[in-house]
């Protein structure tokens, strides 16, 4: 590991200033992702700005949204009563991720920002445009079983590994940031990006910007929700494919649907056309299958992730069945 | 007085130490002036290292030495004129690179962090050569290993299955699987003078480690002391002394201070062996009523270009079932990869996956219950060696397991049993592993207070050897277990074989039994009684009466000629009940039953634990574990615990071990046959067969991940 400076931030403005000045400064939250990357030599910060003492550890009721501080741990979000009653989908998604030990350390801000788990990104001896722009994409013709089927580019086919982000995408979360130029709010749809020609950029955060909170606008999706994560072992594994489903059902009819998938793209993947399709439809496996086929439009697989073309829609169907209560366990 | 007897469930004598952190593992010993070594792995896969620039590393803070192929002190055992040449990779002895991850330097510093940092400053230049890591591409360059053991085997006619009325012919792939014990491999060494070294290391055999270090440094074995008191799992990865262990000893000699070398998890994917990627072809032919007429078993597996690794993948097909014709072929494919090592259940578990899957396929081809097929081809003698079994209760295993798993709820037609959305399936897979017994010695010391200490240079990599030995001693002496202590894990104790091949209880347990008998005989004689008396002994009383402060006896023990006259195996039948989700391909193992014919069970509690541990290993083999190399680079892409999936608790169902528990009358005085390996052998096919029964999908390449079932 290389030497770095450690700064403990006591207020957000100075943290932002410090970060804006130094292109190699990184905020340190739970450290569960950043420290690993430092050990691997993937990220070599000159400066760590420890933000753990900033006042972003609260979950507050606002008029139009629930505000979750950037430093609330994943465990605390998942177990919070307000979250469980208003956003059970988020709770399910977070608990499907990592392990209890990791969730106890991981924060909301850190989870939004977590890097891909692509092995070529992690191994500094192999090519990766995300880690080392211009070096090539190791995964494109490599071991790409875990990789994207939507929105990838020749430069990068990595996926966003988060479970939390998928639920947040379905719930239209809004990310609040504070930066050198002041504060702004970024809808989650615009927060993560597709790789295009700049896979080194995971998101639209600007240099020095600090996530302070995430707003979860109140929704009617408190009952018929499900997060299904299909993975290689029962826990402590990243998603092969996952599906966040939130339905508002009245008398057997879907009034509104929110659908997002994980493990399929460089950002949490929202399925708006399938949502539209389900609107007004009766709850039925057939409709779910049709919606899933619609959701798969534009999907493209590589050598080792062909199975996702089938597993992804199946995951969605099953998650829809679970959410609507027509699956028998 | 309470006596502890063989068979009863005794708690682990060191259980408390283990759960309270009191048990010290090799990496936990502290020494004054301890230094830390870190390896620098190469990033090329074949060729030579032409130069190593160590300037920056050497002058980094705290650095004491940087060893490279260009400055390494000579290891005598690596030289062409060595008295006892060391086999395998001769680390830092030359500049050849054979595989990616091979260390090209070792840095010693006063702290681990400083050594790690300095290691990152080492820069090497290479002359890279083309390399081969792709097993499939190089399949045809497989060679038959030297030595009669691996010659093609033919009984009757080769490939006779081809002409049978009913036949199946299939290929099965076992991927590379890493031992991945939780405890990292750690070696600490320090020298006293130039001819005396003490080593604390993760070892399954302190005597063999002693021989290896002595040979490498041309020392008297008695001048090498190896300690391996507690081992946090090994599964075969510590059966031998690895080149990096020699390098740690070499570094300690150079810096004249204790050196501790800890492998990283990633390094454990390249430096301490693994179960090799193996492709097997099985041909089975049978009559219409399910009598085998031919078994053919061919195996190709990976090995390293610099060292040949072989194992008994095809052996099981020669003796497990009755068949007039049987033939096997075994080949290895040398590649630019680290050398494999036996991994729990070694080749036999790879072989059983293929044979037992094929038997299952044949049962469906015949439309016959898989257990019935096994019964129709049951053997009452070993056809390979033409010898009677020393004991065999596999039929009883079938029955007990079938009853316990609820086999009668199984449907012969796949995909027909359901529970809600889930498909339900049942499977059986059998295993056999040779029951071995080696030479071992034990020393017993009776103290004035009537307590007893026994010593033998065996190890305990987790099965509870300590406890088992105490049970045997308690039973033989007629004493409660609390009166007995057992010392192991130190090469200065009376010699014992390496802990491997399920033979420890058989070998060391026999020595313990025999030394206890010898002590009793001595005490009877002291009392003027015939030595074969049977009356209870007042141990403290006899010593007092004889005015002796203590009494010591040492005894060696080994098998007689019986191994020549009998075929000795442990047998197991594993049963699995699985649920498979038809949409997501997710498999939930609901139940695993292991029924075991392993002779007399010395301690039902630790034996059951060992069976469960083996079953967990089998679940990993069946469901989750696969080390993957990107053949363009020759590097593993999942060399860590996030991406290489060992099973987690949530993957593990209720596991039940059922023991036949009948003493084998031939193998040793206690009648034990060994369970370490058969606890795993047969588990993977039981699960794969259950998955087929549930879904109609036959997975012939492990692991059975969800993508293969949709
Ligand atoms: C073995 C393993 C398995 C895992 N499995 C899963 C899984 O199955 N599903 C899943 O979703 N996740 C999983 N994770 C990832 C885990 O969720 C993330 O590591 C965690 O959420 C990161 O949060 P953190 O607070 O520790 O972030 P840190 O490691 O502290 O930071 C991560 C990044 O975010 C930046 N950052 C942190 N906070 C802020 C902020 N407020 N503003 C701006 N930037 C910020 C940091 O600078 C850094 O670049 C796993 C991780 C590991 C190690």
PDB file of C-alpha atoms and ligand atoms in Angstrom, chain A residues 26-36 51 70 74 96-98 102 105-107 109-111 113-114 117 161-164 205 209-212 229 236-238, chain B residues 642, ligand 1:
ATOM      1  CA  UNK A  26     -11.193  10.200  -1.693  1.00  0.00           C
ATOM      2  CA  UNK A  27     -13.938  10.325   0.873  1.00  0.00           C
ATOM      3  CA  UNK A  28     -13.835   7.471   3.344  1.00  0.00           C
ATOM      4  CA  UNK A  29     -17.153   6.208   4.648  1.00  0.00           C
ATOM      5  CA  UNK A  30     -17.500   2.567   5.755  1.00  0.00           C
ATOM      6  CA  UNK A  31     -14.358   1.724   3.855  1.00  0.00           C
ATOM      7  CA  UNK A  32     -15.642  -1.686   2.763  1.00  0.00           C
ATOM      8  CA  UNK A  33     -15.038  -0.943  -0.879  1.00  0.00           C
ATOM      9  CA  UNK A  34     -12.394   1.760  -0.863  1.00  0.00           C
ATOM     10  CA  UNK A  35      -9.941   0.025   1.468  1.00  0.00           C
ATOM     11  CA  UNK A  36     -10.104  -3.183  -0.575  1.00  0.00           C
ATOM     12  CA  UNK A  51     -16.445  11.740   6.579  1.00  0.00           C
ATOM     13  CA  UNK A  70     -25.500   9.449   3.466  1.00  0.00           C
ATOM     14  CA  UNK A  74     -26.939  -0.305   5.247  1.00  0.00           C
ATOM     15  CA  UNK A  96     -29.989  -9.293  -0.090  1.00  0.00           C
ATOM     16  CA  UNK A  97     -26.549  -7.709  -0.360  1.00  0.00           C
ATOM     17  CA  UNK A  98     -23.161  -8.587   1.084  1.00  0.00           C
ATOM     18  CA  UNK A 102     -20.392  -5.623   5.687  1.00  0.00           C
ATOM     19  CA  UNK A 105     -20.090  -0.900   8.019  1.00  0.00           C
ATOM     20  CA  UNK A 106     -21.363   0.048   4.568  1.00  0.00           C
ATOM     21  CA  UNK A 107     -23.113   3.397   4.205  1.00  0.00           C
ATOM     22  CA  UNK A 109     -23.328   7.086   0.187  1.00  0.00           C
ATOM     23  CA  UNK A 110     -20.669   4.401  -0.152  1.00  0.00           C
ATOM     24  CA  UNK A 111     -23.143   1.936  -1.577  1.00  0.00           C
ATOM     25  CA  UNK A 113     -20.652   4.926  -5.117  1.00  0.00           C
ATOM     26  CA  UNK A 114     -19.387   1.350  -4.966  1.00  0.00           C
ATOM     27  CA  UNK A 117     -16.706  -6.090  -9.169  1.00  0.00           C
ATOM     28  CA  UNK A 161     -22.967  -4.514  -8.398  1.00  0.00           C
ATOM     29  CA  UNK A 162     -25.290  -2.880  -5.895  1.00  0.00           C
ATOM     30  CA  UNK A 163     -28.590  -4.269  -4.688  1.00  0.00           C
ATOM     31  CA  UNK A 164     -29.583  -1.106  -2.845  1.00  0.00           C
ATOM     32  CA  UNK A 205     -20.853  13.348  -9.411  1.00  0.00           C
ATOM     33  CA  UNK A 209     -19.058  16.647  -4.522  1.00  0.00           C
ATOM     34  CA  UNK A 210     -20.159  14.888  -1.386  1.00  0.00           C
ATOM     35  CA  UNK A 211     -23.361  12.931  -1.049  1.00  0.00           C
ATOM     36  CA  UNK A 212     -25.230  14.162   1.980  1.00  0.00           C
ATOM     37  CA  UNK A 229     -31.695 -11.815  -6.332  1.00  0.00           C
ATOM     38  CA  UNK A 236     -22.685 -13.258   0.202  1.00  0.00           C
ATOM     39  CA  UNK A 237     -22.566 -13.305  -3.572  1.00  0.00           C
ATOM     40  CA  UNK A 238     -23.266 -10.632  -6.132  1.00  0.00           C
TER      41      UNK A 238
ATOM     42  CA  UNK B 642     -15.814 -12.744  -2.757  1.00  0.00           C
TER      43      UNK B 642
HETATM   44  C1  LIG C   1     -17.086  -9.225  -0.165  1.00  0.00           C
HETATM   45  C2  LIG C   1     -18.099  -8.188  -0.463  1.00  0.00           C
HETATM   46  C3  LIG C   1     -19.362  -8.573  -0.881  1.00  0.00           C
HETATM   47  C4  LIG C   1     -20.299  -7.601  -1.168  1.00  0.00           C
HETATM   48  N1  LIG C   1     -21.522  -7.992  -1.607  1.00  0.00           N
HETATM   49  C5  LIG C   1     -22.425  -7.046  -1.969  1.00  0.00           C
HETATM   50  C6  LIG C   1     -23.686  -7.385  -2.481  1.00  0.00           C
HETATM   51  O1  LIG C   1     -24.001  -8.575  -2.599  1.00  0.00           O
HETATM   52  N2  LIG C   1     -24.531  -6.419  -2.838  1.00  0.00           N
HETATM   53  C7  LIG C   1     -24.200  -5.102  -2.696  1.00  0.00           C
HETATM   54  O2  LIG C   1     -25.011  -4.267  -3.011  1.00  0.00           O
HETATM   55  N3  LIG C   1     -23.007  -4.750  -2.223  1.00  0.00           N
HETATM   56  C8  LIG C   1     -22.122  -5.670  -1.852  1.00  0.00           C
HETATM   57  N4  LIG C   1     -20.903  -5.290  -1.385  1.00  0.00           N
HETATM   58  C9  LIG C   1     -20.508  -3.898  -1.500  1.00  0.00           C
HETATM   59  C10 LIG C   1     -20.886  -3.028  -0.340  1.00  0.00           C
HETATM   60  O3  LIG C   1     -22.261  -2.796  -0.371  1.00  0.00           O
HETATM   61  C11 LIG C   1     -20.093  -1.752  -0.516  1.00  0.00           C
HETATM   62  O4  LIG C   1     -18.747  -2.055  -0.280  1.00  0.00           O
HETATM   63  C12 LIG C   1     -20.564  -0.679   0.443  1.00  0.00           C
HETATM   64  O5  LIG C   1     -21.885  -0.348   0.194  1.00  0.00           O
HETATM   65  C13 LIG C   1     -19.701   0.554   0.289  1.00  0.00           C
HETATM   66  O6  LIG C   1     -20.018   1.456   1.321  1.00  0.00           O
HETATM   67  P1  LIG C   1     -18.913   2.072   2.266  1.00  0.00           P
HETATM   68  O7  LIG C   1     -19.595   3.022   3.150  1.00  0.00           O
HETATM   69  O8  LIG C   1     -18.122   1.029   2.932  1.00  0.00           O
HETATM   70  O9  LIG C   1     -18.045   2.819   1.175  1.00  0.00           O
HETATM   71  P2  LIG C   1     -16.501   3.181   1.130  1.00  0.00           P
HETATM   72  O10 LIG C   1     -15.708   1.987   0.839  1.00  0.00           O
HETATM   73  O11 LIG C   1     -16.130   3.994   2.315  1.00  0.00           O
HETATM   74  O12 LIG C   1     -16.516   4.126  -0.113  1.00  0.00           O
HETATM   75  C14 LIG C   1     -16.795   3.663  -1.415  1.00  0.00           C
HETATM   76  C15 LIG C   1     -16.669   4.805  -2.391  1.00  0.00           C
HETATM   77  O13 LIG C   1     -17.672   5.766  -2.178  1.00  0.00           O
HETATM   78  C16 LIG C   1     -17.138   7.053  -1.931  1.00  0.00           C
HETATM   79  N5  LIG C   1     -18.012   7.670  -0.936  1.00  0.00           N
HETATM   80  C17 LIG C   1     -18.399   7.141   0.225  1.00  0.00           C
HETATM   81  N6  LIG C   1     -19.272   7.959   0.835  1.00  0.00           N
HETATM   82  C18 LIG C   1     -19.441   9.027   0.036  1.00  0.00           C
HETATM   83  C19 LIG C   1     -20.226  10.213   0.097  1.00  0.00           C
HETATM   84  N7  LIG C   1     -21.020  10.462   1.143  1.00  0.00           N
HETATM   85  N8  LIG C   1     -20.150  11.079  -0.925  1.00  0.00           N
HETATM   86  C20 LIG C   1     -19.361  10.841  -1.989  1.00  0.00           C
HETATM   87  N9  LIG C   1     -18.607   9.751  -2.099  1.00  0.00           N
HETATM   88  C21 LIG C   1     -18.643   8.841  -1.113  1.00  0.00           C
HETATM   89  C22 LIG C   1     -15.727   6.782  -1.449  1.00  0.00           C
HETATM   90  O14 LIG C   1     -14.886   7.866  -1.700  1.00  0.00           O
HETATM   91  C23 LIG C   1     -15.368   5.567  -2.261  1.00  0.00           C
HETATM   92  O15 LIG C   1     -14.950   5.937  -3.533  1.00  0.00           O
HETATM   93  C24 LIG C   1     -19.969  -6.232  -1.044  1.00  0.00           C
HETATM   94  C25 LIG C   1     -18.702  -5.859  -0.617  1.00  0.00           C
HETATM   95  C26 LIG C   1     -17.768  -6.826  -0.323  1.00  0.00           C
HETATM   96  C27 LIG C   1     -16.412  -6.392   0.160  1.00  0.00           C
END
